[in-house]
Amino acid sequence: DAGPYSNASHEVLNKCGEFIGGPYKIENLEVEKIGVRTNNPISGAFRGFGAPQAAFAYESQMDDLARKLGMDPLEIRLLNGVETGTKMYTGVVIREGTAMKASLKKAAEMIEWEKRDNCERSPAPHIRRGFGMATILKGSGLGRGLLDHAGVELEMHRDGSVVLHSGAADMGQGIITVMAQLAAERLGVDLSSVRVVRADTAKSPDAGASCASRQAMVSGNAVLKAADEIRDTLLTLAARKTKVNKDRMDLKAGRLYVDGERHELSVKDLAHRAGNWGYPLHAESLVHFEYPQDVPGVTYKYSQEVFQFCTQIAQVLVDCETGQVTVERLIAVHDAGKMINPGGVYGQIEGGVAQGIGYALTEELIVTEGHTQNPSLENYVIPMACDIPELEMAVQEIPEPIGAP
């Protein structure tokens, strides 16, 4: 249902079709997607861009299959889950798929899945306690064959402070902090020494859209590439001063280190020398999202090839008289690769879970003959803090072999 205009419906449907088989071994798949223009309000992109809709379908199917086969929902997922080297229905090959089954096993361990029948399943005549699990895959990058790049400009001043220009938009996902962290670590300065000029298109290189879980990979690598140029200049100056090969040197905590030992020279000293001697401490870089060179013979031409996996298990109470659902516990195990900003990662999981609970249990846009019946937050119900259980989270830092900063 696109509403009166196509807007993003075509792309969202394509992404839904790309992920409709889920993280399971399905070699052949035929997908038909239909977008319809209606008199309903216009629709557009939402968190996940078609992947959550697909997940609802394939995970409901896995539960139905488990029930009909008399299998444990965990067992059927482990039996059919993808692994490293699995060829997907889009034609691409999973480069790193360890986290699919690892996240299932970890989530099951955290909630003690095997002991779930030991708890009281009918705490009141009209109340039932149940457990549900879902595991999904989500891709990064716009997709093969699409322009997917980001550029940055980086400059270090004589006092050792750093200014980073990027066109990456930060809507709360934390890319500004991540870029500053990467620059600070590579240049050996404190995070407070890095100032990011935020998305000023008159002064910053294009970074592409902040979507498709891509900015940490493309803008992050662009920052590292630019920082390496400045770092090399600083180490060249240090080698000239100390008569020590720069391969034996490092920059960290604002100081020069030689063979692991702190040296009297600081990063600020080296930056000051660079200014005096005319060495440039300015760098620009442009990075394209990496795809493997071996293109599959038969593939969806815009397929993503970097995947993350996650498993969540919920323990809920259902009022059989009213249909009211109360989430008692929620386990979330996510594959994030190397965490650059752990606080940001856990914050994103918490926010995503809260949004997902609203998506599943409380939010509904009611439209009658083209008219929205609940147009305000007074009657369009989003979850409040009291609706969110205490979350039990775990992050698996399984590195992506290509393209991760």
Short mmCIF file of C-alpha atoms in Angstrom, two decimals:
data_model
loop_
_atom_site.label_atom_id
_atom_site.label_comp_id
_atom_site.label_asym_id
_atom_site.label_seq_id
_atom_site.Cartn_x
_atom_site.Cartn_y
_atom_site.Cartn_z
CA ASP A 1 0.00 0.00 0.00
CA ALA A 2 1.94 2.99 -1.33
CA GLY A 3 -0.75 5.58 -0.81
CA PRO A 4 -1.32 7.96 -3.73
CA TYR A 5 2.34 8.07 -4.85
CA SER A 6 5.01 5.43 -5.32
CA ASN A 7 7.58 7.26 -3.17
CA ALA A 8 9.92 4.57 -1.73
CA SER A 9 7.53 1.64 -2.11
CA HIS A 10 9.36 0.15 -5.11
CA GLU A 11 12.69 0.07 -3.28
CA VAL A 12 11.15 -1.15 0.00
CA LEU A 13 9.42 -4.00 -1.85
CA ASN A 14 12.69 -4.93 -3.55
CA LYS A 15 14.47 -5.07 -0.20
CA CYS A 16 11.63 -7.12 1.29
CA GLY A 17 11.93 -9.55 -1.61
CA GLU A 18 15.69 -9.75 -1.21
CA PHE A 19 15.34 -10.86 2.44
CA ILE A 20 12.12 -12.88 2.24
CA GLY A 21 13.97 -16.19 2.57
CA GLY A 22 15.58 -15.10 5.81
CA PRO A 23 18.82 -16.53 7.22
CA TYR A 24 18.02 -20.02 5.95
CA LYS A 25 19.40 -22.37 3.33
CA ILE A 26 17.03 -21.80 0.42
CA GLU A 27 18.70 -22.20 -2.95
CA ASN A 28 15.77 -21.32 -5.18
CA LEU A 29 13.10 -18.75 -4.59
CA GLU A 30 10.56 -17.00 -6.76
CA VAL A 31 9.27 -13.72 -5.38
CA GLU A 32 6.40 -11.61 -6.65
CA LYS A 33 6.03 -8.14 -5.15
CA ILE A 34 3.06 -5.89 -5.77
CA GLY A 35 2.85 -2.22 -4.86
CA VAL A 36 -0.57 -0.61 -5.05
CA ARG A 37 -1.53 3.08 -5.23
CA THR A 38 -4.48 3.80 -2.97
CA ASN A 39 -6.35 6.67 -1.33
CA ASN A 40 -4.60 5.93 1.97
CA PRO A 41 -1.86 8.19 3.36
CA ILE A 42 1.46 8.08 1.57
CA SER A 43 3.88 5.47 2.91
CA GLY A 44 7.65 5.49 2.89
CA ALA A 45 10.76 4.03 4.45
CA PHE A 46 10.75 2.80 8.03
CA ARG A 47 13.47 1.25 10.17
CA GLY A 48 14.69 -1.85 8.35
CA PHE A 49 13.42 -0.74 4.91
CA GLY A 50 11.42 -3.88 4.11
CA ALA A 51 13.51 -6.38 6.09
CA PRO A 52 11.22 -6.43 9.20
CA GLN A 53 8.18 -7.17 7.05
CA ALA A 54 10.06 -10.09 5.48
CA ALA A 55 11.18 -11.31 8.92
CA PHE A 56 7.58 -11.45 10.15
CA ALA A 57 6.71 -13.72 7.23
CA TYR A 58 9.65 -16.12 7.31
CA GLU A 59 9.80 -16.44 11.10
CA SER A 60 6.04 -17.09 11.30
CA GLN A 61 6.60 -19.78 8.69
CA MET A 62 9.41 -21.37 10.72
CA ASP A 63 7.15 -21.56 13.79
CA ASP A 64 4.34 -23.07 11.69
CA LEU A 65 6.73 -25.66 10.26
CA ALA A 66 8.10 -26.54 13.70
CA ARG A 67 4.58 -26.97 15.07
CA LYS A 68 3.46 -29.22 12.21
CA LEU A 69 6.65 -31.30 12.35
CA GLY A 70 6.61 -31.55 16.13
CA MET A 71 10.06 -29.96 16.32
CA ASP A 72 11.57 -27.51 18.76
CA PRO A 73 11.53 -23.99 17.20
CA LEU A 74 15.21 -23.68 18.14
CA GLU A 75 16.11 -27.00 16.55
CA ILE A 76 14.46 -26.26 13.20
CA ARG A 77 16.27 -22.94 12.99
CA LEU A 78 19.65 -24.43 13.81
CA LEU A 79 19.08 -27.23 11.31
CA ASN A 80 18.28 -24.89 8.41
CA GLY A 81 20.36 -21.81 9.25
CA VAL A 82 22.98 -20.38 6.92
CA GLU A 83 26.70 -20.69 7.59
CA THR A 84 29.88 -19.20 6.21
CA GLY A 85 30.00 -20.20 2.54
CA THR A 86 26.25 -20.73 2.13
CA LYS A 87 24.99 -19.64 -1.29
CA MET A 88 21.94 -17.45 -0.85
CA TYR A 89 18.82 -17.44 -3.04
CA THR A 90 20.02 -14.08 -4.43
CA GLY A 91 23.13 -15.80 -5.76
CA VAL A 92 25.63 -14.26 -3.34
CA VAL A 93 27.72 -16.27 -0.91
CA ILE A 94 27.75 -15.59 2.84
CA ARG A 95 31.31 -14.47 3.63
CA GLU A 96 30.82 -14.65 7.42
CA GLY A 97 27.78 -16.48 8.74
CA THR A 98 28.99 -17.76 12.10
CA ALA A 99 26.72 -15.43 14.03
CA MET A 100 23.46 -16.91 12.76
CA LYS A 101 23.66 -20.09 14.81
CA ALA A 102 25.88 -18.55 17.47
CA SER A 103 23.25 -15.90 18.25
CA LEU A 104 20.53 -18.56 18.49
CA LYS A 105 22.58 -20.65 20.90
CA LYS A 106 23.56 -17.67 23.04
CA ALA A 107 19.99 -16.35 23.30
CA ALA A 108 18.70 -19.82 24.18
CA GLU A 109 21.37 -20.12 26.86
CA MET A 110 20.52 -16.70 28.35
CA ILE A 111 16.81 -17.46 28.74
CA GLU A 112 17.38 -21.15 29.62
CA TRP A 113 15.28 -22.29 26.69
CA GLU A 114 15.39 -25.96 27.67
CA LYS A 115 13.83 -25.13 31.07
CA ARG A 116 11.01 -22.95 29.75
CA ASP A 117 8.37 -25.56 30.59
CA ASN A 118 9.46 -25.59 34.23
CA CYS A 119 7.90 -22.19 34.88
CA GLU A 120 4.21 -21.62 35.57
CA ARG A 121 2.49 -21.48 32.17
CA SER A 122 -0.99 -20.58 33.55
CA PRO A 123 -0.43 -18.16 36.44
CA ALA A 124 -4.16 -17.29 36.43
CA PRO A 125 -7.24 -18.91 34.86
CA HIS A 126 -7.30 -16.42 31.99
CA ILE A 127 -3.53 -15.80 31.73
CA ARG A 128 -1.06 -17.84 29.71
CA ARG A 129 2.73 -17.53 29.63
CA GLY A 130 4.51 -18.17 26.37
CA PHE A 131 7.90 -17.95 24.69
CA GLY A 132 8.75 -16.85 21.19
CA MET A 133 11.97 -16.56 19.25
CA ALA A 134 13.04 -14.94 16.01
CA THR A 135 16.36 -14.76 14.21
CA ILE A 136 16.99 -12.49 11.26
CA LEU A 137 19.61 -11.23 8.87
CA LYS A 138 20.09 -7.63 7.82
CA GLY A 139 22.41 -6.24 5.17
CA SER A 140 24.78 -3.28 5.03
CA GLY A 141 25.41 -1.07 2.03
CA LEU A 142 23.14 0.13 -0.74
CA GLY A 143 23.82 -2.97 -2.83
CA ARG A 144 26.10 -4.13 -5.61
CA GLY A 145 26.02 -1.95 -8.71
CA LEU A 146 24.82 1.18 -6.90
CA LEU A 147 26.90 4.27 -6.13
CA ASP A 148 27.92 3.71 -2.53
CA HIS A 149 30.74 5.98 -1.41
CA ALA A 150 31.69 8.55 1.20
CA GLY A 151 34.33 11.22 1.44
CA VAL A 152 35.87 13.17 4.31
CA GLU A 153 38.33 16.00 4.84
CA LEU A 154 40.64 15.93 7.83
CA GLU A 155 43.01 18.60 9.12
CA MET A 156 45.28 18.76 12.14
CA HIS A 157 46.20 22.18 13.54
CA ARG A 158 49.50 23.16 15.15
CA ASP A 159 48.10 22.64 18.62
CA GLY A 160 47.27 18.99 17.78
CA SER A 161 43.53 19.57 17.48
CA VAL A 162 41.70 17.96 14.56
CA VAL A 163 38.82 19.16 12.40
CA LEU A 164 36.86 16.58 10.42
CA HIS A 165 34.45 17.53 7.65
CA SER A 166 31.84 14.95 6.64
CA GLY A 167 28.50 15.07 4.90
CA ALA A 168 27.19 12.09 6.90
CA ALA A 169 23.87 12.88 8.55
CA ASP A 170 23.52 11.75 12.17
CA MET A 171 19.89 11.16 13.14
CA GLY A 172 20.82 9.60 16.45
CA GLN A 173 22.65 6.50 15.25
CA GLY A 174 25.96 7.93 16.44
CA ILE A 175 28.09 8.22 13.29
CA ILE A 176 29.53 11.58 14.40
CA THR A 177 30.95 10.00 17.56
CA VAL A 178 32.21 6.95 15.65
CA MET A 179 34.09 9.09 13.10
CA ALA A 180 35.63 11.20 15.87
CA GLN A 181 36.71 8.05 17.73
CA LEU A 182 38.34 6.58 14.64
CA ALA A 183 40.22 9.79 13.87
CA ALA A 184 41.35 10.22 17.48
CA GLU A 185 42.63 6.67 17.80
CA ARG A 186 44.49 6.65 14.47
CA LEU A 187 46.13 10.04 15.14
CA GLY A 188 46.88 9.30 18.78
CA VAL A 189 44.95 12.23 20.25
CA ASP A 190 42.20 12.52 22.82
CA LEU A 191 38.60 12.32 21.60
CA SER A 192 37.99 15.85 22.90
CA SER A 193 40.64 17.12 20.45
CA VAL A 194 38.51 16.13 17.43
CA ARG A 195 35.76 18.45 16.19
CA VAL A 196 33.37 17.15 13.55
CA VAL A 197 31.73 19.70 11.26
CA ARG A 198 28.30 18.16 10.88
CA ALA A 199 26.80 17.67 7.45
CA ASP A 200 27.53 21.14 6.06
CA THR A 201 27.15 20.42 2.36
CA ALA A 202 28.88 23.70 1.46
CA LYS A 203 32.06 22.60 3.23
CA SER A 204 31.93 18.81 3.44
CA PRO A 205 32.40 16.03 0.87
CA ASP A 206 29.43 13.90 -0.10
CA ALA A 207 28.91 10.92 2.22
CA GLY A 208 25.79 9.49 0.63
CA ALA A 209 22.63 8.63 2.50
CA SER A 210 22.55 7.66 6.17
CA CYS A 211 20.68 4.45 5.52
CA ALA A 212 21.34 0.76 4.90
CA SER A 213 23.62 0.50 7.95
CA ARG A 214 26.43 1.85 5.77
CA GLN A 215 27.97 4.97 7.30
CA ALA A 216 30.29 3.28 9.81
CA MET A 217 31.75 1.23 6.97
CA VAL A 218 32.12 3.84 4.21
CA SER A 219 32.58 7.07 6.19
CA GLY A 220 34.53 5.19 8.87
CA ASN A 221 36.99 3.83 6.32
CA ALA A 222 37.24 7.26 4.69
CA VAL A 223 38.25 8.73 8.07
CA LEU A 224 40.90 6.04 8.56
CA LYS A 225 42.28 6.56 5.06
CA ALA A 226 42.60 10.34 5.57
CA ALA A 227 43.99 9.93 9.08
CA ASP A 228 46.65 7.53 7.81
CA GLU A 229 48.03 10.25 5.52
CA ILE A 230 48.38 12.71 8.40
CA ARG A 231 49.72 10.01 10.70
CA ASP A 232 52.39 9.10 8.15
CA THR A 233 53.49 12.75 7.97
CA LEU A 234 53.75 12.97 11.76
CA LEU A 235 55.77 9.76 11.97
CA THR A 236 58.04 10.93 9.15
CA LEU A 237 58.82 14.06 11.16
CA ALA A 238 59.36 11.97 14.27
CA ALA A 239 61.77 9.70 12.40
CA ARG A 240 63.68 12.74 11.14
CA LYS A 241 63.99 14.07 14.69
CA THR A 242 64.81 10.81 16.51
CA LYS A 243 66.75 8.99 13.75
CA VAL A 244 64.52 5.95 14.41
CA ASN A 245 62.67 4.04 11.70
CA LYS A 246 59.00 5.02 11.76
CA ASP A 247 57.95 1.35 11.62
CA ARG A 248 59.02 1.21 15.28
CA MET A 249 56.82 4.15 16.24
CA ASP A 250 53.24 4.63 17.35
CA LEU A 251 51.00 7.55 18.33
CA LYS A 252 48.66 7.19 21.30
CA ALA A 253 47.34 9.17 24.25
CA GLY A 254 48.79 12.35 22.76
CA ARG A 255 52.36 11.04 22.77
CA LEU A 256 54.93 9.43 20.49
CA TYR A 257 55.88 5.88 21.46
CA VAL A 258 59.06 4.15 20.25
CA ASP A 259 59.29 0.37 20.61
CA GLY A 260 56.34 0.58 22.98
CA GLU A 261 58.04 3.10 25.26
CA ARG A 262 56.74 6.63 25.77
CA HIS A 263 58.92 9.28 24.11
CA GLU A 264 59.34 12.90 25.18
CA LEU A 265 57.81 14.14 21.89
CA SER A 266 54.05 14.72 21.91
CA VAL A 267 51.62 14.73 19.00
CA LYS A 268 51.26 18.47 19.58
CA ASP A 269 55.06 18.88 19.23
CA LEU A 270 55.00 17.00 15.93
CA ALA A 271 52.03 19.01 14.63
CA HIS A 272 53.84 22.25 15.55
CA ARG A 273 56.97 21.10 13.73
CA ALA A 274 54.91 20.21 10.67
CA GLY A 275 53.52 23.73 10.57
CA ASN A 276 56.97 25.30 10.96
CA TRP A 277 58.58 23.12 8.30
CA GLY A 278 55.73 23.30 5.79
CA TYR A 279 54.55 19.72 6.03
CA PRO A 280 50.83 19.44 5.13
CA LEU A 281 48.54 18.05 7.81
CA HIS A 282 45.49 18.07 5.57
CA ALA A 283 44.02 15.02 3.86
CA GLU A 284 41.01 14.19 1.74
CA SER A 285 39.74 10.70 1.01
CA LEU A 286 36.98 8.95 -0.87
CA VAL A 287 36.02 5.36 -0.12
CA HIS A 288 33.66 3.05 -2.00
CA PHE A 289 31.76 0.23 -0.31
CA GLU A 290 33.73 -2.96 -0.90
CA TYR A 291 32.35 -5.97 -2.70
CA PRO A 292 34.29 -9.14 -3.56
CA GLN A 293 35.63 -9.30 -7.08
CA ASP A 294 34.08 -12.68 -7.88
CA VAL A 295 30.59 -11.74 -9.06
CA PRO A 296 28.15 -14.69 -8.93
CA GLY A 297 26.91 -15.83 -12.32
CA VAL A 298 23.24 -15.63 -11.38
CA THR A 299 22.39 -13.01 -8.80
CA TYR A 300 20.00 -10.25 -7.87
CA LYS A 301 21.94 -7.37 -9.38
CA TYR A 302 21.52 -5.00 -6.41
CA SER A 303 22.15 -7.63 -3.73
CA GLN A 304 23.83 -6.75 -0.47
CA GLU A 305 26.78 -8.93 0.51
CA VAL A 306 27.56 -7.85 4.07
CA PHE A 307 25.18 -9.37 6.60
CA GLN A 308 24.51 -9.13 10.32
CA PHE A 309 22.46 -11.63 12.29
CA CYS A 310 20.52 -11.34 15.51
CA THR A 311 18.25 -13.47 17.67
CA GLN A 312 15.67 -12.28 20.15
CA ILE A 313 13.59 -14.40 22.53
CA ALA A 314 10.58 -13.02 24.38
CA GLN A 315 8.76 -14.30 27.43
CA VAL A 316 5.22 -12.93 27.48
CA LEU A 317 1.94 -13.09 29.35
CA VAL A 318 -1.26 -13.17 27.30
CA ASP A 319 -4.66 -12.32 28.73
CA CYS A 320 -6.95 -14.74 26.92
CA GLU A 321 -10.02 -12.62 27.69
CA THR A 322 -8.78 -9.24 26.46
CA GLY A 323 -5.87 -10.19 24.20
CA GLN A 324 -3.55 -7.93 26.19
CA VAL A 325 0.12 -8.95 25.83
CA THR A 326 2.71 -8.11 28.51
CA VAL A 327 6.38 -8.65 27.71
CA GLU A 328 8.06 -10.05 30.84
CA ARG A 329 11.57 -10.68 29.52
CA LEU A 330 13.33 -10.01 26.26
CA ILE A 331 16.70 -11.45 25.27
CA ALA A 332 18.55 -9.72 22.42
CA VAL A 333 21.76 -11.16 20.95
CA HIS A 334 23.21 -9.13 18.08
CA ASP A 335 26.10 -9.57 15.68
CA ALA A 336 27.71 -6.15 15.38
CA GLY A 337 31.23 -6.84 14.20
CA LYS A 338 33.87 -4.92 16.11
CA MET A 339 32.14 -2.40 18.38
CA ILE A 340 33.67 1.05 17.94
CA ASN A 341 31.34 2.73 20.43
CA PRO A 342 29.86 0.02 22.70
CA GLY A 343 27.51 2.45 24.46
CA GLY A 344 26.07 3.44 21.10
CA VAL A 345 25.64 -0.20 20.05
CA TYR A 346 23.72 -1.15 23.19
CA GLY A 347 21.67 2.06 22.94
CA GLN A 348 20.68 1.18 19.36
CA ILE A 349 19.61 -2.31 20.47
CA GLU A 350 17.51 -0.87 23.30
CA GLY A 351 15.88 1.67 21.01
CA GLY A 352 15.25 -0.90 18.28
CA VAL A 353 13.64 -3.29 20.75
CA ALA A 354 11.35 -0.56 22.11
CA GLN A 355 10.36 0.40 18.58
CA GLY A 356 9.80 -3.25 17.67
CA ILE A 357 7.51 -3.79 20.67
CA GLY A 358 5.44 -0.84 19.48
CA TYR A 359 5.47 -2.18 15.93
CA ALA A 360 4.18 -5.57 17.13
CA LEU A 361 1.82 -4.74 20.01
CA THR A 362 0.56 -1.16 20.19
CA GLU A 363 0.95 0.84 16.99
CA GLU A 364 -1.76 0.81 14.35
CA LEU A 365 -2.67 3.47 11.83
CA ILE A 366 -6.44 3.28 11.41
CA VAL A 367 -7.65 4.56 8.03
CA THR A 368 -11.28 4.62 6.86
CA GLU A 369 -12.03 5.61 3.27
CA GLY A 370 -8.78 7.51 3.04
CA HIS A 371 -9.18 9.35 6.34
CA THR A 372 -6.81 8.72 9.24
CA GLN A 373 -8.82 8.06 12.40
CA ASN A 374 -5.95 8.35 14.89
CA PRO A 375 -3.76 11.22 13.67
CA SER A 376 -2.07 12.14 16.97
CA LEU A 377 0.01 10.47 19.67
CA GLU A 378 -3.08 10.67 21.89
CA ASN A 379 -4.65 7.78 20.00
CA TYR A 380 -1.75 6.40 17.95
CA VAL A 381 -0.23 4.41 20.80
CA ILE A 382 3.54 4.12 21.03
CA PRO A 383 5.08 2.15 23.89
CA MET A 384 6.07 3.98 27.07
CA ALA A 385 8.87 3.12 29.49
CA CYS A 386 6.48 0.99 31.56
CA ASP A 387 5.78 -1.16 28.47
CA ILE A 388 9.42 -2.09 27.99
CA PRO A 389 10.83 -4.96 30.07
CA GLU A 390 14.34 -5.00 31.43
CA LEU A 391 16.40 -6.05 28.46
CA GLU A 392 19.05 -8.75 28.58
CA MET A 393 21.51 -8.05 25.79
CA ALA A 394 24.65 -9.60 24.38
CA VAL A 395 26.76 -8.49 21.42
CA GLN A 396 28.84 -10.87 19.34
CA GLU A 397 31.88 -9.18 17.84
CA ILE A 398 32.39 -11.39 14.81
CA PRO A 399 34.41 -9.37 12.25
CA GLU A 400 33.31 -8.87 8.67
CA PRO A 401 36.16 -10.08 6.40
CA ILE A 402 35.76 -7.33 3.78
CA GLY A 403 35.19 -3.63 4.29
CA ALA A 404 34.89 -3.27 8.07
CA PRO A 405 36.82 -0.31 9.58
#
